[in-house]
Amino acid sequence: MTTEMTWRKKTILLTGAAGVVGRALIDELAPDFDIVCMRHRTPVADVRVSEFGGSFDEPRLGMSADDYAVLVRRVDAIVHAAAATSWKEDPARIREVNLGGPTALLRLAEQASVPLYFLSTAFVANPPAANGHSPGAAAYVHSKIEAEELVRSHPAASVILRPSIITGDSVDGRMSQFQGIHAVLGAIVRGAAPMIPMPADALIDFVPQDLVAAVIGKLLREGVETGEFWLTAGDQSLNARDIMDLCMGLAAELGLATKEPRLIPTEAVDRLIIPLLEDSLPPKLAAKFRDLLEFSWLFQSAEPLPNSLPELGFGKQIEKDALHRAAYNSMYYWARVKGLAPADGKVRVA
């Protein structure tokens, strides 16, 4: 008599599945894992996953005692990609959300004896001052620093992941929603940014969403349950001049008569530009320009961010040529969505 043995796939609890990283993670993990998504408002609506509505503010994530017990028995790992990322949120609310999620999920991880994979941000390496140019960004980054401390000090096994700016898919540029960097680069392409507050040699560290997902997938498949990893371009980052040339090249390709903005040192913006905002621009336009400045200030760095990707086997994906192609593809997809390029336009592989 032959006995056939069947092995179930491991089950991943994923939060933030409707977001940029979450969507990329579904693509990456669905072939090898059963994915259960906890959502708050936005349905995931993907046949490859199961989902339930939940809340970090409620006991047992808002589930019944029986359903929660099933989740505890079933889950093999937790990937926490949900966060309050809007810098326009009240800082207290940003902190509440970004600490509430890890608190609830660490409790679940401990009960289920499984690891928590926590998505932080690489900008914890150089957080903006709370009373500086970027109060919203500062609230977000500092909430991630606190959340990391919470995760690090908890007895549950945990992996901390620190991606830098996340752009679209490296091949076709697609992503579920555009990020702040698209606002800055899009303004350059459209000619809506007469100046950008960064020197030409400032580093702009970004990584494509599919690369972030591939790294997390590798760690899950290999059963890594501890460690802290920087998912960045590091010393391979493009600089402001590289990005400017890319944007101006795309503008020309799209047939736009865009005038190249000036790259201006931050101190000049502080001293000369900001004092004129209130006097020279309508309130709505001044607010939009301040948003552009806030994104620009956060995105740039003088020194490379720490980087774990080469040691994880992903060094080739962050070589400068690969990053340049990924940035172009992401911005060309942006142009298609914004109606600046044909909807059926082919992504040029540079």
CSV table of C-alpha atoms in Angstrom, one decimal:
chain,number,residue,atom,x,y,z
A,1,MET,CA,0.0,0.0,0.0
A,2,THR,CA,1.4,3.4,-1.0
A,3,THR,CA,0.8,6.4,1.2
A,4,GLU,CA,1.0,9.7,-0.5
A,5,MET,CA,2.1,12.7,1.6
A,6,THR,CA,1.0,16.2,0.8
A,7,TRP,CA,2.6,19.3,2.2
A,8,ARG,CA,0.8,22.5,2.5
A,9,LYS,CA,2.4,25.8,1.4
A,10,LYS,CA,3.6,28.0,4.3
A,11,THR,CA,1.2,30.8,5.1
A,12,ILE,CA,2.2,34.5,5.2
A,13,LEU,CA,0.2,37.1,6.9
A,14,LEU,CA,0.7,40.3,4.9
A,15,THR,CA,-0.4,43.8,5.9
A,16,GLY,CA,-0.4,46.8,3.5
A,17,ALA,CA,-1.1,44.4,0.6
A,18,ALA,CA,-2.9,47.2,-1.4
A,19,GLY,CA,0.2,49.4,-1.2
A,20,VAL,CA,3.3,49.6,-3.4
A,21,VAL,CA,5.4,47.0,-1.6
A,22,GLY,CA,2.4,44.9,-0.8
A,23,ARG,CA,1.3,44.5,-4.4
A,24,ALA,CA,4.9,43.6,-5.4
A,25,LEU,CA,5.0,41.1,-2.6
A,26,ILE,CA,1.9,39.3,-3.8
A,27,ASP,CA,3.5,38.9,-7.2
A,28,GLU,CA,6.7,37.6,-5.6
A,29,LEU,CA,5.2,35.3,-3.0
A,30,ALA,CA,2.0,33.9,-4.5
A,31,PRO,CA,3.6,31.0,-6.4
A,32,ASP,CA,5.2,29.6,-3.2
A,33,PHE,CA,3.1,30.7,-0.3
A,34,ASP,CA,-0.5,31.0,0.9
A,35,ILE,CA,-1.0,34.7,1.5
A,36,VAL,CA,-3.6,36.0,4.0
A,37,CYS,CA,-3.9,39.8,3.8
A,38,MET,CA,-5.1,42.0,6.6
A,39,ARG,CA,-6.7,45.1,5.1
A,40,HIS,CA,-8.1,48.2,6.8
A,41,ARG,CA,-10.0,50.2,4.1
A,42,THR,CA,-8.8,49.3,0.6
A,43,PRO,CA,-9.8,45.8,-0.6
A,44,VAL,CA,-6.9,43.8,-2.0
A,45,ALA,CA,-9.2,42.2,-4.6
A,46,ASP,CA,-6.7,39.6,-5.8
A,47,VAL,CA,-7.7,36.0,-6.5
A,48,ARG,CA,-4.3,34.8,-5.4
A,49,VAL,CA,-4.8,35.8,-1.8
A,50,SER,CA,-7.4,35.6,1.0
A,51,GLU,CA,-8.2,38.7,2.9
A,52,PHE,CA,-10.0,40.0,6.0
A,53,GLY,CA,-10.8,43.4,7.4
A,54,GLY,CA,-9.0,44.1,10.6
A,55,SER,CA,-7.7,46.8,12.9
A,56,PHE,CA,-4.6,47.2,15.0
A,57,ASP,CA,-6.6,49.2,17.6
A,58,GLU,CA,-8.9,46.2,18.4
A,59,PRO,CA,-8.2,43.1,20.5
A,60,ARG,CA,-7.1,40.2,18.3
A,61,LEU,CA,-6.9,42.5,15.2
A,62,GLY,CA,-10.7,42.9,15.3
A,63,MET,CA,-11.2,39.1,14.7
A,64,SER,CA,-13.4,36.8,16.7
A,65,ALA,CA,-11.6,34.6,19.3
A,66,ASP,CA,-12.1,31.5,17.1
A,67,ASP,CA,-10.9,33.2,13.9
A,68,TYR,CA,-7.9,34.6,15.7
A,69,ALA,CA,-7.0,31.2,17.1
A,70,VAL,CA,-7.1,29.7,13.6
A,71,LEU,CA,-4.8,32.5,12.4
A,72,VAL,CA,-2.4,31.8,15.3
A,73,ARG,CA,-2.3,28.1,14.3
A,74,ARG,CA,-2.0,28.7,10.6
A,75,VAL,CA,0.5,31.5,10.1
A,76,ASP,CA,4.1,30.8,9.5
A,77,ALA,CA,5.5,34.3,9.1
A,78,ILE,CA,4.2,37.9,9.2
A,79,VAL,CA,5.2,40.6,6.8
A,80,HIS,CA,4.2,44.1,8.1
A,81,ALA,CA,4.2,46.5,5.1
A,82,ALA,CA,1.3,48.7,6.3
A,83,ALA,CA,2.1,52.2,7.6
A,84,ALA,CA,0.9,55.8,7.8
A,85,THR,CA,3.0,57.3,5.1
A,86,SER,CA,1.2,60.6,4.3
A,87,TRP,CA,3.2,63.5,5.7
A,88,LYS,CA,0.1,65.6,5.8
A,89,GLU,CA,-1.3,63.4,8.6
A,90,ASP,CA,-1.2,64.7,12.1
A,91,PRO,CA,2.2,63.7,13.6
A,92,ALA,CA,0.5,62.1,16.6
A,93,ARG,CA,-1.7,60.0,14.3
A,94,ILE,CA,1.4,58.9,12.3
A,95,ARG,CA,3.1,57.8,15.5
A,96,GLU,CA,0.0,56.0,16.7
A,97,VAL,CA,-0.5,54.0,13.5
A,98,ASN,CA,3.2,53.2,13.0
A,99,LEU,CA,3.6,51.9,16.5
A,100,GLY,CA,0.2,50.3,16.8
A,101,GLY,CA,0.8,47.9,14.0
A,102,PRO,CA,4.0,46.5,15.2
A,103,THR,CA,2.7,46.2,18.8
A,104,ALA,CA,-0.3,44.1,17.7
A,105,LEU,CA,1.7,42.0,15.3
A,106,LEU,CA,4.5,41.3,17.7
A,107,ARG,CA,1.9,39.9,20.1
A,108,LEU,CA,0.6,37.6,17.3
A,109,ALA,CA,4.1,36.6,16.3
A,110,GLU,CA,4.9,35.6,19.9
A,111,GLN,CA,1.7,33.7,20.3
A,112,ALA,CA,2.3,31.9,17.0
A,113,SER,CA,6.0,31.4,17.5
A,114,VAL,CA,6.7,32.9,14.0
A,115,PRO,CA,9.0,35.7,12.8
A,116,LEU,CA,7.8,39.3,12.1
A,117,TYR,CA,9.3,41.0,9.0
A,118,PHE,CA,9.0,44.7,9.7
A,119,LEU,CA,9.4,47.3,6.9
A,120,SER,CA,11.0,50.4,8.2
A,121,THR,CA,12.8,53.0,6.1
A,122,ALA,CA,16.5,53.6,5.2
A,123,PHE,CA,16.0,57.2,6.2
A,124,VAL,CA,16.3,56.3,9.8
A,125,ALA,CA,20.1,56.6,9.1
A,126,ASN,CA,19.8,60.3,8.8
A,127,PRO,CA,16.4,61.5,10.2
A,128,PRO,CA,15.2,65.0,9.5
A,129,ALA,CA,14.9,67.4,12.5
A,130,ALA,CA,11.4,67.6,13.9
A,131,ASN,CA,11.6,71.4,13.8
A,132,GLY,CA,13.2,71.6,10.4
A,133,HIS,CA,12.0,71.9,6.8
A,134,SER,CA,10.1,68.6,6.7
A,135,PRO,CA,7.9,68.2,9.8
A,136,GLY,CA,5.7,65.5,8.1
A,137,ALA,CA,8.7,63.5,6.9
A,138,ALA,CA,10.3,63.9,10.3
A,139,ALA,CA,7.2,62.5,12.1
A,140,TYR,CA,7.2,59.5,9.7
A,141,VAL,CA,10.9,58.7,10.1
A,142,HIS,CA,10.9,59.2,13.9
A,143,SER,CA,7.9,56.9,14.2
A,144,LYS,CA,9.9,54.2,12.3
A,145,ILE,CA,12.8,54.7,14.6
A,146,GLU,CA,10.5,54.1,17.6
A,147,ALA,CA,8.9,51.2,15.9
A,148,GLU,CA,12.3,49.6,15.3
A,149,GLU,CA,13.2,49.9,18.9
A,150,LEU,CA,9.9,48.2,19.8
A,151,VAL,CA,10.6,45.4,17.4
A,152,ARG,CA,14.2,45.0,18.4
A,153,SER,CA,13.4,44.8,22.1
A,154,HIS,CA,10.5,42.3,21.8
A,155,PRO,CA,11.1,38.6,22.5
A,156,ALA,CA,9.5,37.5,19.2
A,157,ALA,CA,11.9,36.7,16.3
A,158,SER,CA,12.1,39.6,13.9
A,159,VAL,CA,13.7,40.9,10.7
A,160,ILE,CA,14.0,44.7,10.1
A,161,LEU,CA,14.0,45.8,6.5
A,162,ARG,CA,15.0,49.3,5.5
A,163,PRO,CA,14.2,50.2,1.9
A,164,SER,CA,15.1,53.7,0.6
A,165,ILE,CA,12.8,55.4,-1.9
A,166,ILE,CA,10.7,52.8,-3.8
A,167,THR,CA,10.1,53.3,-7.5
A,168,GLY,CA,8.1,51.2,-10.0
A,169,ASP,CA,8.8,47.8,-11.4
A,170,SER,CA,12.3,47.7,-12.9
A,171,VAL,CA,11.1,46.2,-16.1
A,172,ASP,CA,7.8,48.0,-16.9
A,173,GLY,CA,7.7,50.8,-14.3
A,174,ARG,CA,4.3,49.8,-13.0
A,175,MET,CA,3.3,50.4,-9.4
A,176,SER,CA,0.0,50.6,-7.5
A,177,GLN,CA,0.4,54.3,-6.6
A,178,PHE,CA,3.0,57.0,-7.3
A,179,GLN,CA,5.4,58.2,-4.6
A,180,GLY,CA,6.8,61.5,-3.6
A,181,ILE,CA,9.7,61.1,-5.9
A,182,HIS,CA,7.3,61.0,-8.9
A,183,ALA,CA,6.0,64.4,-7.8
A,184,VAL,CA,9.5,65.9,-7.9
A,185,LEU,CA,10.7,64.2,-11.1
A,186,GLY,CA,7.3,64.7,-12.8
A,187,ALA,CA,7.5,68.5,-12.0
A,188,ILE,CA,10.9,68.5,-13.7
A,189,VAL,CA,9.6,66.7,-16.8
A,190,ARG,CA,6.6,69.0,-17.1
A,191,GLY,CA,8.6,72.1,-16.5
A,192,ALA,CA,6.7,72.9,-13.4
A,193,ALA,CA,9.8,73.2,-11.1
A,194,PRO,CA,11.9,76.3,-11.9
A,195,MET,CA,14.4,75.2,-9.2
A,196,ILE,CA,15.3,72.1,-7.2
A,197,PRO,CA,16.9,72.5,-3.8
A,198,MET,CA,19.9,70.1,-4.1
A,199,PRO,CA,23.5,70.3,-5.4
A,200,ALA,CA,24.4,68.4,-8.6
A,201,ASP,CA,26.3,65.8,-6.6
A,202,ALA,CA,23.6,65.0,-4.1
A,203,LEU,CA,22.8,61.3,-4.0
A,204,ILE,CA,19.2,60.1,-4.7
A,205,ASP,CA,18.9,56.6,-3.3
A,206,PHE,CA,16.0,54.5,-4.7
A,207,VAL,CA,15.3,50.9,-5.4
A,208,PRO,CA,12.6,49.3,-7.6
A,209,GLN,CA,9.6,47.7,-5.9
A,210,ASP,CA,10.3,44.2,-7.5
A,211,LEU,CA,13.8,44.3,-6.0
A,212,VAL,CA,12.5,45.0,-2.5
A,213,ALA,CA,9.9,42.1,-3.0
A,214,ALA,CA,12.6,39.7,-4.3
A,215,VAL,CA,14.8,40.4,-1.2
A,216,ILE,CA,12.0,39.7,1.2
A,217,GLY,CA,11.0,36.6,-0.8
A,218,LYS,CA,14.6,35.3,-0.6
A,219,LEU,CA,14.7,35.8,3.2
A,220,LEU,CA,11.3,34.1,3.7
A,221,ARG,CA,12.3,31.1,1.5
A,222,GLU,CA,15.6,30.7,3.2
A,223,GLY,CA,13.9,30.8,6.6
A,224,VAL,CA,15.9,33.9,7.9
A,225,GLU,CA,14.3,34.9,11.2
A,226,THR,CA,16.6,37.6,12.5
A,227,GLY,CA,18.7,40.4,11.2
A,228,GLU,CA,18.6,44.0,10.0
A,229,PHE,CA,19.0,44.7,6.3
A,230,TRP,CA,19.4,47.9,4.3
A,231,LEU,CA,17.7,47.7,0.9
A,232,THR,CA,19.3,50.6,-0.8
A,233,ALA,CA,21.5,51.6,-3.7
A,234,GLY,CA,24.2,52.8,-1.5
A,235,ASP,CA,27.3,54.0,-3.3
A,236,GLN,CA,25.7,53.1,-6.6
A,237,SER,CA,23.0,55.8,-6.2
A,238,LEU,CA,22.4,58.2,-9.1
A,239,ASN,CA,23.1,61.8,-8.2
A,240,ALA,CA,20.9,64.9,-8.9
A,241,ARG,CA,22.7,65.6,-12.2
A,242,ASP,CA,22.0,62.0,-13.4
A,243,ILE,CA,18.4,62.4,-12.5
A,244,MET,CA,18.1,65.8,-14.1
A,245,ASP,CA,19.5,64.5,-17.4
A,246,LEU,CA,17.2,61.5,-17.3
A,247,CYS,CA,14.1,63.8,-16.8
A,248,MET,CA,15.2,66.2,-19.5
A,249,GLY,CA,15.8,63.3,-21.9
A,250,LEU,CA,12.3,61.9,-21.2
A,251,ALA,CA,10.8,65.4,-21.6
A,252,ALA,CA,12.4,65.7,-25.1
A,253,GLU,CA,11.3,62.2,-26.0
A,254,LEU,CA,7.7,63.1,-25.0
A,255,GLY,CA,7.9,66.2,-27.2
A,256,LEU,CA,7.7,68.7,-24.3
A,257,ALA,CA,9.4,72.0,-24.5
A,258,THR,CA,10.7,71.8,-20.9
A,259,LYS,CA,13.1,74.3,-19.6
A,260,GLU,CA,15.7,72.7,-17.3
A,261,PRO,CA,15.3,73.8,-13.7
A,262,ARG,CA,18.3,75.1,-11.7
A,263,LEU,CA,19.9,73.0,-9.1
A,264,ILE,CA,20.2,75.3,-6.1
A,265,PRO,CA,22.1,74.6,-2.8
A,266,THR,CA,19.7,74.2,0.1
A,267,GLU,CA,21.1,77.1,2.0
A,268,ALA,CA,20.3,79.4,-0.8
A,269,VAL,CA,16.7,78.2,-0.8
A,270,ASP,CA,16.5,78.8,3.0
A,271,ARG,CA,18.0,82.3,2.6
A,272,LEU,CA,16.4,83.6,-0.6
A,273,ILE,CA,13.5,81.5,-1.8
A,274,ILE,CA,11.4,80.5,1.2
A,275,PRO,CA,11.1,84.2,2.4
A,276,LEU,CA,9.6,85.1,-0.9
A,277,LEU,CA,7.0,82.3,-0.9
A,278,GLU,CA,4.4,84.0,1.2
A,279,ASP,CA,4.7,87.3,-0.7
A,280,SER,CA,5.0,86.1,-4.3
A,281,LEU,CA,2.8,83.0,-4.7
A,282,PRO,CA,-0.9,82.4,-4.2
A,283,PRO,CA,-1.4,80.2,-1.1
A,284,LYS,CA,-2.3,77.1,-3.0
A,285,LEU,CA,0.8,77.3,-5.3
A,286,ALA,CA,3.0,78.2,-2.3
A,287,ALA,CA,1.8,75.1,-0.5
A,288,LYS,CA,2.5,72.9,-3.6
A,289,PHE,CA,6.0,74.4,-3.8
A,290,ARG,CA,6.6,73.7,-0.1
A,291,ASP,CA,5.6,70.0,-0.7
A,292,LEU,CA,8.0,69.8,-3.6
A,293,LEU,CA,10.8,71.3,-1.4
A,294,GLU,CA,10.0,68.8,1.4
A,295,PHE,CA,10.3,65.8,-0.9
A,296,SER,CA,13.5,67.2,-2.4
A,297,TRP,CA,15.1,67.8,1.0
A,298,LEU,CA,14.3,64.2,2.3
A,299,PHE,CA,15.4,62.4,-0.9
A,300,GLN,CA,18.9,63.8,-1.1
A,301,SER,CA,22.0,62.7,0.9
A,302,ALA,CA,25.6,63.8,0.8
A,303,GLU,CA,27.0,60.3,1.7
A,304,PRO,CA,25.8,56.9,0.6
A,305,LEU,CA,23.3,55.1,2.8
A,306,PRO,CA,24.3,51.7,4.3
A,307,ASN,CA,23.6,48.8,1.9
A,308,SER,CA,23.0,45.1,2.5
A,309,LEU,CA,22.0,44.1,-1.1
A,310,PRO,CA,25.4,42.9,-2.4
A,311,GLU,CA,25.8,40.5,0.6
A,312,LEU,CA,22.3,39.2,-0.1
A,313,GLY,CA,23.2,38.5,-3.7
A,314,PHE,CA,21.5,41.5,-5.3
A,315,GLY,CA,24.5,43.6,-6.2
A,316,LYS,CA,24.0,43.4,-9.9
A,317,GLN,CA,20.4,44.8,-9.6
A,318,ILE,CA,21.7,48.1,-8.1
A,319,GLU,CA,24.5,48.8,-10.5
A,320,LYS,CA,24.2,52.3,-11.9
A,321,ASP,CA,23.1,51.2,-15.4
A,322,ALA,CA,20.4,49.0,-13.9
A,323,LEU,CA,19.2,51.8,-11.7
A,324,HIS,CA,19.1,54.2,-14.6
A,325,ARG,CA,17.0,51.8,-16.6
A,326,ALA,CA,14.6,51.3,-13.7
A,327,ALA,CA,14.3,55.1,-13.1
A,328,TYR,CA,13.5,55.7,-16.8
A,329,ASN,CA,10.9,52.8,-16.9
A,330,SER,CA,9.3,54.1,-13.7
A,331,MET,CA,9.0,57.7,-15.1
A,332,TYR,CA,7.8,56.5,-18.5
A,333,TYR,CA,5.0,54.6,-16.8
A,334,TRP,CA,4.2,57.8,-14.9
A,335,ALA,CA,4.1,59.6,-18.2
A,336,ARG,CA,1.7,57.1,-19.6
A,337,VAL,CA,-0.7,57.3,-16.6
A,338,LYS,CA,-0.6,61.1,-16.8
A,339,GLY,CA,-1.4,61.0,-20.5
A,340,LEU,CA,1.9,62.4,-21.6
A,341,ALA,CA,2.9,59.2,-23.5
A,342,PRO,CA,0.8,56.8,-25.5
A,343,ALA,CA,-1.1,54.3,-23.4
A,344,ASP,CA,0.3,51.5,-25.5
A,345,GLY,CA,3.8,53.0,-25.6
A,346,LYS,CA,6.7,50.6,-25.2
A,347,VAL,CA,9.1,51.0,-22.4
A,348,ARG,CA,12.5,51.8,-23.9
A,349,VAL,CA,15.3,49.6,-22.5
A,350,ALA,CA,18.3,51.9,-22.4
